[in-house]
Amino acid sequence: MEALLPVLKSHPGPSVLVCSLLFRVTHRLLQRLPVPKVVRQDDFRSWRWRNLSVSLVHSLLTGAWALTCVVVWPETLSNIHSYHTPLSYLLVCVSTGYFVQDAGDIILTGHARGSWEFLLHHALVIWCFLYTLYTQLYVAGAVIALFVEVNSVTLHLRLMLKLAGAQSSPMYHINKLANLFTYIMFRLSTQFYLTWYIVHNYSWLDHGGYFLVTMMVMNIMILIYFYRLLRADFFPRTEKLNGFALQYEASVRGKRGVKSSREKRTIHCLAEHTTSLC
């Protein structure tokens, strides 16, 4: 690992591209796994399932990796600005590669308009992580930021279970509670700590203004997502939304017999009250 670090530091851009290609290979390999029938029958669901499968692999890998870095090297928590190890630098490189791959997948498959929130999130993360890789500053901060991937595991599972139509399964209800817990412990708490650190040390941090603005935008986004999550999983309006879905589908069928992919997607979103899918 010590021998690999100079190569990564001297060529951060190509290193990120290599990691991105590795995640693309992972994307191809995961397509060989069995997929629920209800997912295979719809183009949007099929793409979303494949996309989430890669995201789940990334979250499992980087979430555990980030926690390990902090447990083994506790200074990561306190010296966010300057401290890093070879493993933590590699972690940021690998994660940046994933976000580049995922953004490319969204754009090249024609889902950019419906996934603009994810693209905005990815753009902010990629910019911050590339700054970290090129300057070798805030590597520890990037590692801490990846704590949110622990929560992303349950978030991705939630969406995959919804895609498979398993909202009534025991696994979904268990994951729902785990998702709420990890959202508070690993996403909200992480964002709060990083924001506090930047504000508290703003006077001497390099480009502190940029990172503070970025954190504020991210904070707004995760609070909106948290509200959507609570509304969808703990305060659902199933009967009302299902009624809207049936009315919408009836009106579409009244106009013509075949629904477009966009209309199918609208019906899915209304019926499942899944804001993350819409």
XYZ file of N, CA and C in Angstrom:
834
model
N 0.819 -1.211 0.000
C 0.000 0.000 0.000
C 0.854 1.263 0.000
N 1.944 1.236 0.756
C 2.843 2.390 0.790
C 3.429 2.668 -0.593
N 3.704 1.607 -1.345
C 4.265 1.777 -2.687
C 3.221 2.300 -3.666
N 1.944 1.969 -3.428
C 0.870 2.405 -4.321
C 0.525 3.872 -4.134
N 0.687 4.379 -2.912
C 0.271 5.744 -2.598
C 0.929 6.803 -3.487
N 2.256 6.773 -3.721
C 2.862 7.786 -4.597
C 2.270 7.794 -6.004
N 1.910 6.611 -6.501
C 1.302 6.525 -7.835
C -0.062 7.199 -7.842
N -0.859 6.927 -6.811
C -2.183 7.541 -6.710
C -2.081 9.052 -6.585
N -1.165 9.511 -5.747
C -1.035 10.945 -5.511
C -0.497 11.693 -6.728
N 0.348 11.044 -7.510
C 0.915 11.709 -8.684
C -0.023 11.661 -9.888
N -0.992 10.742 -9.868
C -1.946 10.622 -10.979
C -3.368 10.419 -10.431
N -3.905 11.389 -9.691
C -5.239 11.198 -9.100
C -6.353 11.067 -10.136
N -6.263 11.860 -11.219
C -7.301 11.792 -12.254
C -7.395 10.423 -12.901
N -6.298 9.910 -13.468
C -6.334 8.560 -14.046
C -6.709 7.481 -13.031
N -6.297 7.662 -11.775
C -6.641 6.684 -10.736
C -8.149 6.622 -10.529
N -8.786 7.793 -10.542
C -10.244 7.848 -10.407
C -10.914 7.171 -11.598
N -10.401 7.400 -12.794
C -10.971 6.780 -13.993
C -10.847 5.259 -13.948
N -9.730 4.757 -13.446
C -9.554 3.309 -13.303
C -10.595 2.747 -12.337
N -10.790 3.432 -11.215
C -11.799 2.998 -10.235
C -13.196 3.049 -10.842
N -13.440 4.078 -11.652
C -14.730 4.199 -12.326
C -14.968 3.026 -13.268
N -13.941 2.639 -14.004
C -14.049 1.497 -14.913
C -14.286 0.196 -14.151
N -13.674 0.064 -12.980
C -13.882 -1.130 -12.161
C -15.336 -1.233 -11.702
N -15.935 -0.094 -11.361
C -17.351 -0.110 -10.979
C -18.229 -0.404 -12.189
N -17.780 0.010 -13.367
C -18.540 -0.307 -14.577
C -18.493 -1.808 -14.849
N -17.343 -2.410 -14.613
C -17.219 -3.866 -14.747
C -18.132 -4.557 -13.738
N -18.172 -4.015 -12.519
C -19.075 -4.545 -11.492
C -20.518 -4.468 -11.961
N -20.867 -3.352 -12.588
C -22.211 -3.156 -13.142
C -22.550 -4.277 -14.127
N -21.612 -4.611 -14.991
C -21.837 -5.661 -15.989
C -21.973 -7.038 -15.327
N -21.149 -7.297 -14.331
C -21.179 -8.594 -13.653
C -22.486 -8.792 -12.888
N -22.988 -7.729 -12.276
C -24.215 -7.827 -11.489
C -25.433 -8.114 -12.358
N -25.342 -7.827 -13.649
C -26.461 -8.096 -14.552
C -26.714 -9.592 -14.712
N -25.730 -10.408 -14.328
C -25.884 -11.859 -14.433
C -26.695 -12.451 -13.285
N -26.902 -11.667 -12.236
C -27.665 -12.155 -11.089
C -29.155 -12.149 -11.412
N -29.924 -13.058 -10.792
C -31.372 -13.092 -11.042
C -32.057 -11.812 -10.572
N -33.100 -11.427 -11.308
C -33.844 -10.199 -11.028
C -35.316 -10.561 -10.849
N -36.028 -9.953 -9.888
C -37.455 -10.231 -9.718
C -38.241 -10.014 -11.013
N -39.238 -10.835 -11.238
C -40.010 -10.781 -12.480
C -40.663 -9.427 -12.686
N -41.200 -8.849 -11.618
C -41.872 -7.557 -11.739
C -40.906 -6.464 -12.174
N -39.642 -6.630 -11.849
C -38.618 -5.663 -12.263
C -38.282 -5.841 -13.737
N -38.154 -7.082 -14.173
C -37.797 -7.364 -15.572
C -38.844 -6.866 -16.551
N -40.085 -6.780 -16.112
C -41.181 -6.429 -17.013
C -41.254 -4.942 -17.340
N -40.447 -4.124 -16.696
C -40.508 -2.676 -16.906
C -39.101 -2.132 -17.132
N -38.925 -1.362 -18.194
C -37.594 -0.853 -18.547
C -37.013 0.043 -17.466
N -37.845 0.945 -16.921
C -37.345 1.866 -15.903
C -36.947 1.118 -14.642
N -37.781 0.185 -14.223
C -37.462 -0.607 -13.029
C -36.183 -1.423 -13.239
N -36.017 -1.963 -14.438
C -34.824 -2.763 -14.735
C -33.563 -1.920 -14.629
N -33.613 -0.719 -15.221
C -32.445 0.163 -15.132
C -32.183 0.567 -13.689
N -33.254 0.916 -12.977
C -33.096 1.371 -11.593
C -32.518 0.254 -10.723
N -32.957 -0.976 -10.963
C -32.452 -2.119 -10.196
C -30.956 -2.305 -10.424
N -30.545 -2.242 -11.680
C -29.118 -2.392 -11.992
C -28.302 -1.268 -11.369
N -28.816 -0.056 -11.456
C -28.129 1.106 -10.901
C -27.989 0.987 -9.386
N -29.075 0.573 -8.730
C -29.059 0.435 -7.274
C -28.161 -0.715 -6.823
N -28.043 -1.749 -7.640
C -27.184 -2.882 -7.285
C -25.731 -2.444 -7.166
N -25.275 -1.630 -8.118
C -23.908 -1.109 -8.056
C -23.757 -0.168 -6.866
N -24.774 0.664 -6.638
C -24.734 1.595 -5.510
C -24.648 0.852 -4.186
N -25.355 -0.277 -4.097
C -25.325 -1.079 -2.870
C -23.931 -1.655 -2.628
N -23.285 -2.124 -3.684
C -21.916 -2.635 -3.560
C -20.985 -1.530 -3.067
N -21.117 -0.340 -3.652
C -20.288 0.798 -3.232
C -20.518 1.135 -1.768
N -21.767 1.161 -1.342
C -22.089 1.525 0.041
C -21.560 0.498 1.033
N -21.730 -0.785 0.715
C -21.214 -1.837 1.595
C -19.701 -1.740 1.731
N -19.039 -1.481 0.619
C -17.578 -1.406 0.614
C -17.071 -0.167 1.341
N -17.528 1.004 0.922
C -16.962 2.250 1.445
C -17.459 2.589 2.845
N -18.684 2.190 3.186
C -19.173 2.436 4.536
C -18.341 1.701 5.571
N -18.113 0.408 5.332
C -17.276 -0.386 6.243
C -15.834 0.109 6.233
N -15.355 0.501 5.072
C -13.985 0.997 4.918
C -13.780 2.281 5.717
N -14.727 3.198 5.624
C -14.618 4.475 6.342
C -14.623 4.265 7.851
N -15.511 3.404 8.333
C -15.561 3.123 9.771
C -14.265 2.482 10.250
N -13.716 1.590 9.443
C -12.452 0.935 9.798
C -11.318 1.941 9.908
N -11.275 2.888 8.973
C -10.229 3.920 9.002
C -10.265 4.716 10.301
N -11.467 5.038 10.763
C -11.600 5.838 11.984
C -11.269 5.008 13.221
N -11.668 3.742 13.227
C -11.377 2.874 14.374
C -9.874 2.630 14.499
N -9.218 2.364 13.386
C -7.781 2.065 13.403
C -6.950 3.326 13.592
N -7.390 4.431 12.988
C -6.660 5.703 13.086
C -7.600 6.790 13.615
N -7.791 6.868 14.943
C -8.741 7.816 15.544
C -8.457 9.281 15.215
N -7.213 9.602 14.857
C -6.881 10.992 14.526
C -7.677 11.493 13.323
N -8.228 10.569 12.565
C -9.060 10.937 11.415
C -10.213 11.833 11.842
N -10.761 11.575 13.027
C -11.906 12.350 13.506
C -11.541 13.766 13.916
N -10.351 13.953 14.437
C -9.985 15.259 14.998
C -9.200 16.139 14.037
N -8.402 15.546 13.176
C -7.575 16.321 12.247
C -8.118 16.175 10.828
N -9.285 16.734 10.606
C -9.973 16.601 9.326
C -9.205 17.276 8.196
N -8.505 18.348 8.515
C -7.843 19.154 7.485
C -6.612 18.480 6.894
N -5.747 17.931 7.721
C -4.417 17.526 7.245
C -4.109 16.039 7.311
N -4.826 15.299 8.151
C -4.437 13.909 8.397
C -4.971 12.967 7.315
N -4.141 12.011 6.911
C -4.626 10.917 6.080
C -3.615 9.780 6.080
N -4.095 8.612 5.724
C -3.262 7.417 5.603
C -3.388 6.900 4.166
N -2.508 5.985 3.763
C -2.635 5.418 2.411
C -4.010 4.802 2.146
N -4.553 4.091 3.143
C -5.858 3.459 2.957
C -6.984 4.478 2.837
N -6.899 5.561 3.606
C -7.948 6.575 3.535
C -7.899 7.322 2.205
N -6.684 7.577 1.704
C -6.553 8.241 0.403
C -7.111 7.343 -0.704
N -6.807 6.044 -0.630
C -7.325 5.094 -1.613
C -8.845 5.017 -1.543
N -9.396 5.072 -0.336
C -10.845 5.044 -0.159
C -11.511 6.194 -0.909
N -10.976 7.394 -0.759
C -11.552 8.563 -1.434
C -11.439 8.411 -2.945
N -10.337 7.862 -3.397
C -10.121 7.625 -4.828
C -11.159 6.641 -5.377
N -11.363 5.547 -4.665
C -12.331 4.528 -5.081
C -13.744 5.097 -5.107
N -14.111 5.831 -4.063
C -15.456 6.379 -3.976
C -15.715 7.419 -5.065
N -14.710 8.239 -5.361
C -14.856 9.218 -6.440
C -15.112 8.511 -7.764
N -14.403 7.412 -7.981
C -14.617 6.628 -9.192
C -16.042 6.130 -9.306
N -16.622 5.716 -8.179
C -18.021 5.268 -8.204
C -18.948 6.398 -8.610
N -18.788 7.574 -8.004
C -19.691 8.685 -8.301
C -19.581 9.132 -9.753
N -18.384 9.074 -10.313
C -18.206 9.387 -11.737
C -18.953 8.360 -12.585
N -18.797 7.078 -12.249
C -19.479 6.011 -12.985
C -20.988 6.146 -12.885
N -21.492 6.445 -11.689
C -22.936 6.525 -11.488
C -23.524 7.722 -12.227
N -22.831 8.857 -12.180
C -23.298 10.034 -12.919
C -23.330 9.739 -14.415
N -22.298 9.059 -14.905
C -22.269 8.691 -16.317
C -23.402 7.755 -16.687
N -23.715 6.812 -15.807
C -24.802 5.868 -16.058
C -26.139 6.592 -16.149
N -26.369 7.531 -15.253
C -27.621 8.289 -15.255
C -27.761 9.109 -16.534
N -26.692 9.784 -16.920
C -26.739 10.666 -18.093
C -26.838 9.871 -19.391
N -25.991 8.861 -19.550
C -25.913 8.126 -20.815
C -27.122 7.230 -21.067
N -27.870 6.891 -20.018
C -29.080 6.082 -20.202
C -30.330 6.940 -20.343
N -30.149 8.266 -20.370
C -31.272 9.162 -20.614
C -32.148 9.448 -19.420
N -31.623 9.291 -18.200
C -32.419 9.521 -16.996
C -31.992 10.783 -16.248
N -31.267 11.664 -16.927
C -30.736 12.855 -16.260
C -31.845 13.773 -15.755
N -32.868 13.994 -16.571
C -33.930 14.928 -16.175
C -34.665 14.443 -14.929
N -34.972 13.171 -14.875
C -35.694 12.642 -13.723
C -34.818 12.396 -12.511
N -33.502 12.476 -12.692
C -32.571 12.208 -11.585
C -31.650 13.391 -11.328
N -32.146 14.602 -11.574
C -31.289 15.788 -11.449
C -30.794 15.987 -10.019
N -31.585 15.582 -9.025
C -31.158 15.731 -7.635
C -29.927 14.870 -7.356
N -29.930 13.651 -7.893
C -28.774 12.773 -7.715
C -27.551 13.340 -8.425
N -27.766 13.911 -9.614
C -26.648 14.488 -10.363
C -26.060 15.693 -9.638
N -26.917 16.514 -9.033
C -26.428 17.651 -8.248
C -25.605 17.151 -7.067
N -26.121 16.160 -6.367
C -25.389 15.565 -5.242
C -24.044 15.011 -5.704
N -24.057 14.265 -6.803
C -22.818 13.668 -7.304
C -21.814 14.735 -7.717
N -22.293 15.811 -8.343
C -21.394 16.888 -8.775
C -20.698 17.527 -7.578
N -21.443 17.769 -6.510
C -20.861 18.358 -5.302
C -19.827 17.420 -4.682
N -20.169 16.138 -4.614
C -19.251 15.164 -4.016
C -17.989 15.012 -4.864
N -18.162 14.870 -6.173
C -17.007 14.685 -7.064
C -16.066 15.875 -6.985
N -16.626 17.088 -6.989
C -15.790 18.290 -6.931
C -14.990 18.334 -5.626
N -15.664 18.066 -4.513
C -14.979 18.082 -3.208
C -13.920 16.983 -3.119
N -14.261 15.788 -3.573
C -13.317 14.671 -3.488
C -12.118 14.870 -4.408
N -12.343 15.432 -5.600
C -11.216 15.704 -6.497
C -10.287 16.756 -5.893
N -10.877 17.759 -5.249
C -10.064 18.765 -4.547
C -9.193 18.069 -3.504
N -9.803 17.158 -2.768
C -9.088 16.406 -1.736
C -7.944 15.583 -2.327
N -8.215 14.908 -3.426
C -7.201 14.043 -4.032
C -6.044 14.838 -4.622
N -6.342 15.993 -5.224
C -5.285 16.781 -5.866
C -4.468 17.593 -4.860
N -5.110 18.078 -3.783
C -4.396 18.897 -2.796
C -3.898 18.077 -1.615
N -4.457 16.862 -1.429
C -4.141 16.000 -0.291
C -4.545 16.643 1.034
N -5.525 17.523 0.963
C -6.120 18.140 2.146
C -7.548 17.619 2.313
N -8.031 17.608 3.535
C -9.398 17.188 3.859
C -9.670 15.716 3.507
N -8.628 14.907 3.407
C -8.844 13.479 3.143
C -9.622 12.850 4.298
N -9.241 13.200 5.514
C -9.958 12.686 6.689
C -11.414 13.136 6.675
N -11.648 14.375 6.241
C -13.020 14.873 6.144
C -13.838 14.079 5.143
N -13.212 13.715 4.021
C -13.904 12.904 3.018
C -14.218 11.517 3.565
N -13.297 10.964 4.349
C -13.527 9.652 4.965
C -14.725 9.717 5.907
N -14.772 10.758 6.732
C -15.907 10.917 7.652
C -17.203 11.108 6.873
N -17.133 11.873 5.783
C -18.323 12.091 4.958
C -18.876 10.771 4.425
N -18.002 9.799 4.222
C -18.433 8.498 3.705
C -19.112 7.632 4.761
N -19.196 8.120 6.000
C -20.019 7.440 7.005
C -21.462 7.316 6.511
N -21.896 8.282 5.701
C -23.282 8.266 5.221
C -23.572 7.011 4.401
N -22.528 6.366 3.885
C -22.745 5.162 3.086
C -23.270 4.001 3.927
N -23.075 4.051 5.237
C -23.687 3.039 6.111
C -25.202 3.137 5.994
N -25.709 4.361 6.001
C -27.146 4.562 5.810
C -27.576 4.257 4.378
N -26.697 4.529 3.430
C -27.052 4.271 2.031
C -27.346 2.797 1.777
N -26.748 1.906 2.570
C -27.034 0.475 2.428
C -28.521 0.220 2.623
N -29.087 0.740 3.705
C -30.511 0.523 3.975
C -31.391 1.334 3.027
N -30.916 2.497 2.594
C -31.678 3.282 1.621
C -31.806 2.534 0.294
N -30.700 1.966 -0.167
C -30.733 1.226 -1.429
C -31.588 -0.035 -1.300
N -31.477 -0.731 -0.171
C -32.310 -1.914 0.052
C -33.787 -1.546 0.048
N -34.110 -0.415 0.645
C -35.493 0.059 0.686
C -36.052 0.223 -0.724
N -35.285 0.896 -1.573
C -35.749 1.131 -2.933
C -35.837 -0.166 -3.739
N -34.886 -1.062 -3.531
C -34.914 -2.330 -4.261
C -36.106 -3.184 -3.837
N -36.435 -3.162 -2.557
C -37.609 -3.889 -2.082
C -38.885 -3.287 -2.651
N -38.919 -1.973 -2.770
C -40.076 -1.319 -3.383
C -40.193 -1.690 -4.858
N -39.077 -1.698 -5.548
C -39.091 -2.077 -6.961
C -39.604 -3.500 -7.146
N -39.271 -4.363 -6.180
C -39.697 -5.764 -6.246
C -41.116 -5.964 -5.728
N -41.758 -4.888 -5.267
C -43.118 -4.979 -4.755
C -43.212 -5.673 -3.417
N -42.173 -5.536 -2.589
C -42.116 -6.252 -1.306
C -42.347 -5.330 -0.117
N -43.184 -4.296 -0.298
C -43.408 -3.348 0.793
C -44.097 -3.969 2.003
N -44.788 -5.080 1.800
C -45.509 -5.721 2.909
C -44.703 -6.823 3.583
N -43.501 -7.060 3.118
C -42.688 -8.148 3.663
C -42.071 -7.767 5.007
N -41.795 -8.764 5.869
C -41.117 -8.482 7.142
C -39.764 -7.807 6.939
N -39.065 -8.201 5.889
C -37.751 -7.618 5.619
C -37.853 -6.118 5.373
N -38.907 -5.702 4.673
C -39.070 -4.274 4.404
C -39.294 -3.506 5.705
N -40.114 -4.043 6.590
C -40.416 -3.351 7.846
C -39.192 -3.298 8.758
N -38.396 -4.361 8.772
C -37.152 -4.338 9.555
C -36.188 -3.310 8.977
N -36.062 -3.330 7.660
C -35.160 -2.381 6.998
C -35.626 -0.944 7.184
N -36.940 -0.751 7.253
C -37.493 0.589 7.445
C -37.015 1.195 8.761
N -37.028 0.402 9.819
C -36.560 0.878 11.122
C -35.046 1.065 11.134
N -34.332 0.118 10.519
C -32.874 0.240 10.435
C -32.480 1.465 9.622
N -33.250 1.748 8.595
C -32.983 2.905 7.745
C -33.149 4.208 8.521
N -34.191 4.276 9.330
C -34.413 5.474 10.143
C -33.270 5.668 11.134
N -32.865 4.582 11.782
C -31.778 4.655 12.761
C -30.474 5.100 12.109
N -30.114 4.462 10.999
C -28.845 4.806 10.345
C -28.890 6.185 9.705
N -30.063 6.626 9.287
C -30.176 7.975 8.718
C -29.797 9.018 9.768
N -30.291 8.817 10.979
C -29.996 9.769 12.056
C -28.553 9.624 12.529
N -28.102 8.383 12.725
C -26.779 8.131 13.297
C -25.635 8.418 12.328
N -25.809 8.051 11.077
C -24.681 8.121 10.146
C -24.815 9.186 9.063
N -26.017 9.676 8.811
C -26.163 10.709 7.786
C -26.340 12.087 8.424
N -27.366 12.243 9.233
C -27.599 13.543 9.869
C -26.462 13.909 10.817
N -26.025 12.952 11.631
C -24.956 13.234 12.597
C -23.640 13.569 11.902
N -23.344 12.859 10.825
C -22.115 13.127 10.075
C -22.136 14.522 9.476
N -23.260 14.874 8.860
C -23.381 16.210 8.260
C -23.266 17.300 9.327
N -23.879 17.053 10.489
C -23.816 18.035 11.571
C -22.376 18.221 12.046
N -21.655 17.110 12.211
C -20.279 17.199 12.709
C -19.376 17.929 11.722
N -19.478 17.607 10.449
C -18.640 18.257 9.446
C -18.965 19.742 9.322
N -20.249 20.071 9.397
C -20.648 21.487 9.343
C -20.100 22.236 10.548
N -20.230 21.626 11.722
C -19.702 22.251 12.943
C -18.199 22.464 12.832
N -17.485 21.473 12.331
C -16.026 21.575 12.215
C -15.636 22.732 11.299
N -16.310 22.869 10.173
C -15.980 23.948 9.230
C -16.272 25.308 9.840
N -17.426 25.442 10.483
C -17.789 26.722 11.105
C -16.823 27.063 12.234
N -16.496 26.073 13.057
C -15.635 26.296 14.215
C -14.207 26.663 13.812
N -13.741 26.138 12.692
C -12.358 26.373 12.249
C -12.282 27.194 10.962
N -13.344 27.901 10.669
C -13.469 28.597 9.385
C -12.326 29.578 9.131
N -11.839 30.236 10.166
C -10.860 31.321 10.001
C -9.540 30.866 9.378
N -9.179 29.597 9.544
C -7.887 29.154 9.027
C -7.962 28.032 7.986
N -9.146 27.531 7.709
C -9.284 26.438 6.748
C -9.069 26.915 5.313
N -8.410 26.097 4.516
C -8.239 26.398 3.096
C -9.581 26.287 2.372
N -9.943 27.354 1.652
C -11.195 27.384 0.890
C -12.397 27.006 1.766
N -12.383 27.519 2.985
C -13.459 27.209 3.926
C -14.819 27.656 3.435
N -14.866 28.794 2.730
C -16.141 29.311 2.233
C -16.795 28.352 1.254
N -16.005 27.815 0.348
C -16.549 26.876 -0.636
C -17.113 25.637 0.051
N -16.355 25.082 0.997
C -16.814 23.864 1.662
C -18.022 24.131 2.554
N -18.086 25.326 3.130
C -19.246 25.657 3.958
C -20.507 25.755 3.104
N -20.404 26.420 1.956
C -21.556 26.528 1.051
C -21.982 25.139 0.575
N -21.002 24.321 0.218
C -21.303 22.959 -0.228
C -22.022 22.167 0.853
N -21.541 22.290 2.089
C -22.171 21.571 3.192
C -23.592 22.056 3.430
N -23.819 23.349 3.300
C -25.162 23.887 3.508
C -26.133 23.362 2.457
N -25.674 23.306 1.211
C -26.518 22.754 0.150
C -26.831 21.287 0.431
N -25.810 20.545 0.836
C -26.008 19.132 1.160
C -26.940 18.959 2.358
N -26.802 19.840 3.346
C -27.664 19.772 4.527
C -29.125 19.965 4.153
N -29.385 20.937 3.279
C -30.757 21.184 2.827
C -31.301 19.952 2.112
N -30.472 19.363 1.265
C -30.906 18.187 0.506
C -31.236 17.009 1.420
N -30.371 16.728 2.406
C -30.619 15.547 3.241
C -31.805 15.768 4.178
N -32.069 17.017 4.557
C -33.254 17.292 5.374
C -34.529 17.100 4.557
N -34.489 17.508 3.288
C -35.634 17.280 2.403
C -35.853 15.784 2.207
N -34.768 15.053 1.984
C -34.874 13.601 1.825
C -35.415 12.939 3.100
N -34.985 13.448 4.253
C -35.447 12.891 5.524
C -36.949 13.106 5.690
N -37.412 14.282 5.315
C -38.851 14.569 5.367
C -39.614 13.623 4.443
N -39.102 13.431 3.233
C -39.746 12.524 2.281
C -39.768 11.093 2.808
N -38.667 10.696 3.428
C -38.573 9.345 3.973
C -39.606 9.124 5.071
N -39.699 10.066 5.999
C -40.673 9.953 7.085
C -42.096 9.923 6.548
N -42.363 10.788 5.574
C -43.711 10.866 5.012
C -44.082 9.576 4.284
N -43.132 9.010 3.553
C -43.423 7.814 2.756
C -43.520 6.545 3.597
N -42.626 6.395 4.592
C -42.558 5.134 5.338
C -43.328 5.132 6.652
N -43.517 6.293 7.247
C -44.149 6.324 8.570
C -45.467 7.096 8.597
N -45.717 7.919 7.590
C -46.994 8.639 7.498
C -47.527 8.534 6.068
N -47.753 7.300 5.599
C -48.147 7.108 4.197
C -49.579 7.545 3.933
N -49.813 7.881 2.673
C -51.161 8.215 2.221
C -51.517 7.251 1.096
N -51.455 5.966 1.421
C -51.560 4.920 0.408
C -52.877 4.961 -0.356
N -53.993 4.993 0.365
C -55.282 4.895 -0.294
C -55.511 6.066 -1.244
N -55.141 7.266 -0.793
C -55.346 8.454 -1.614
C -54.494 8.400 -2.869
N -53.223 8.037 -2.710
C -52.317 8.002 -3.856
C -52.657 6.863 -4.801
N -53.075 5.720 -4.255
C -53.486 4.626 -5.119
C -54.709 5.012 -5.937
N -55.598 5.810 -5.322
C -56.760 6.305 -6.053
C -56.353 7.193 -7.203
N -55.401 8.086 -6.954
C -54.885 8.945 -8.016
C -54.276 8.107 -9.134
N -53.537 7.064 -8.749
C -52.885 6.212 -9.749
C -53.911 5.524 -10.630
N -54.976 5.004 -10.006
C -56.008 4.327 -10.777
C -56.729 5.292 -11.707
N -57.017 6.507 -11.213
C -57.666 7.510 -12.050
C -56.783 7.895 -13.222
N -55.491 8.062 -12.945
C -54.554 8.449 -14.000
C -54.456 7.353 -15.053
N -54.347 6.098 -14.602
C -54.228 4.991 -15.550
C -55.499 4.858 -16.378
N -56.663 5.062 -15.741
C -57.923 4.972 -16.474
C -58.013 6.044 -17.550
N -57.556 7.258 -17.202
C -57.600 8.348 -18.182
C -56.665 8.075 -19.346
N -55.495 7.483 -19.039
C -54.541 7.150 -20.106
C -55.118 6.089 -21.021
N -55.734 5.069 -20.425
C -56.315 3.996 -21.235
C -57.488 4.511 -22.062
N -58.170 5.541 -21.521
C -59.271 6.123 -22.274
C -58.802 6.833 -23.524
N -57.592 7.378 -23.459
C -57.035 8.094 -24.614
C -56.492 7.120 -25.651
N -55.766 6.087 -25.191
C -55.189 5.102 -26.101
C -54.838 3.856 -25.304
N -54.725 2.757 -25.968
C -54.546 1.480 -25.288
C -53.169 1.261 -24.713
N -52.144 1.878 -25.299
C -50.775 1.609 -24.888
C -50.213 2.796 -24.139
N -49.627 2.545 -22.981
C -49.036 3.613 -22.184
C -47.584 3.804 -22.584
N -47.133 5.059 -22.567
C -45.723 5.340 -22.812
C -44.927 5.006 -21.564
N -43.595 4.934 -21.706
C -42.747 4.623 -20.554
C -42.870 5.703 -19.491
N -43.032 6.955 -19.918
C -43.172 8.051 -18.954
C -44.462 7.908 -18.168
N -45.552 7.515 -18.849
C -46.832 7.348 -18.161
C -46.781 6.159 -17.206
N -46.094 5.077 -17.625
C -45.933 3.933 -16.728
C -45.200 4.341 -15.465
N -44.170 5.145 -15.642
C -43.372 5.568 -14.499
C -44.201 6.431 -13.554
N -45.047 7.304 -14.116
C -45.908 8.151 -13.292
C -46.854 7.300 -12.459
N -47.423 6.261 -13.078
C -48.335 5.373 -12.359
C -47.603 4.651 -11.234
N -46.364 4.183 -11.509
C -45.556 3.530 -10.467
C -45.365 4.462 -9.284
N -45.018 5.702 -9.572
C -44.709 6.651 -8.504
C -45.939 6.976 -7.673
N -47.082 7.155 -8.348
C -48.308 7.461 -7.623
C -48.752 6.279 -6.777
N -48.667 5.097 -7.348
C -49.140 3.908 -6.638
C -48.267 3.547 -5.462
N -46.961 3.817 -5.573
C -46.036 3.385 -4.530
C -45.646 4.507 -3.587
N -46.156 5.730 -3.825
C -45.797 6.913 -3.046
C -44.317 6.905 -2.691
N -43.470 6.665 -3.711
C -42.028 6.568 -3.517
C -41.361 7.767 -4.132
N -41.135 8.816 -3.364
C -40.575 10.039 -3.918
C -39.184 9.826 -4.476
N -38.434 8.888 -3.921
C -37.090 8.649 -4.425
C -37.113 8.002 -5.802
N -38.217 7.358 -6.151
C -38.328 6.761 -7.476
C -38.841 7.761 -8.493
N -39.543 8.785 -8.046
C -40.194 9.721 -8.966
C -39.204 10.718 -9.550
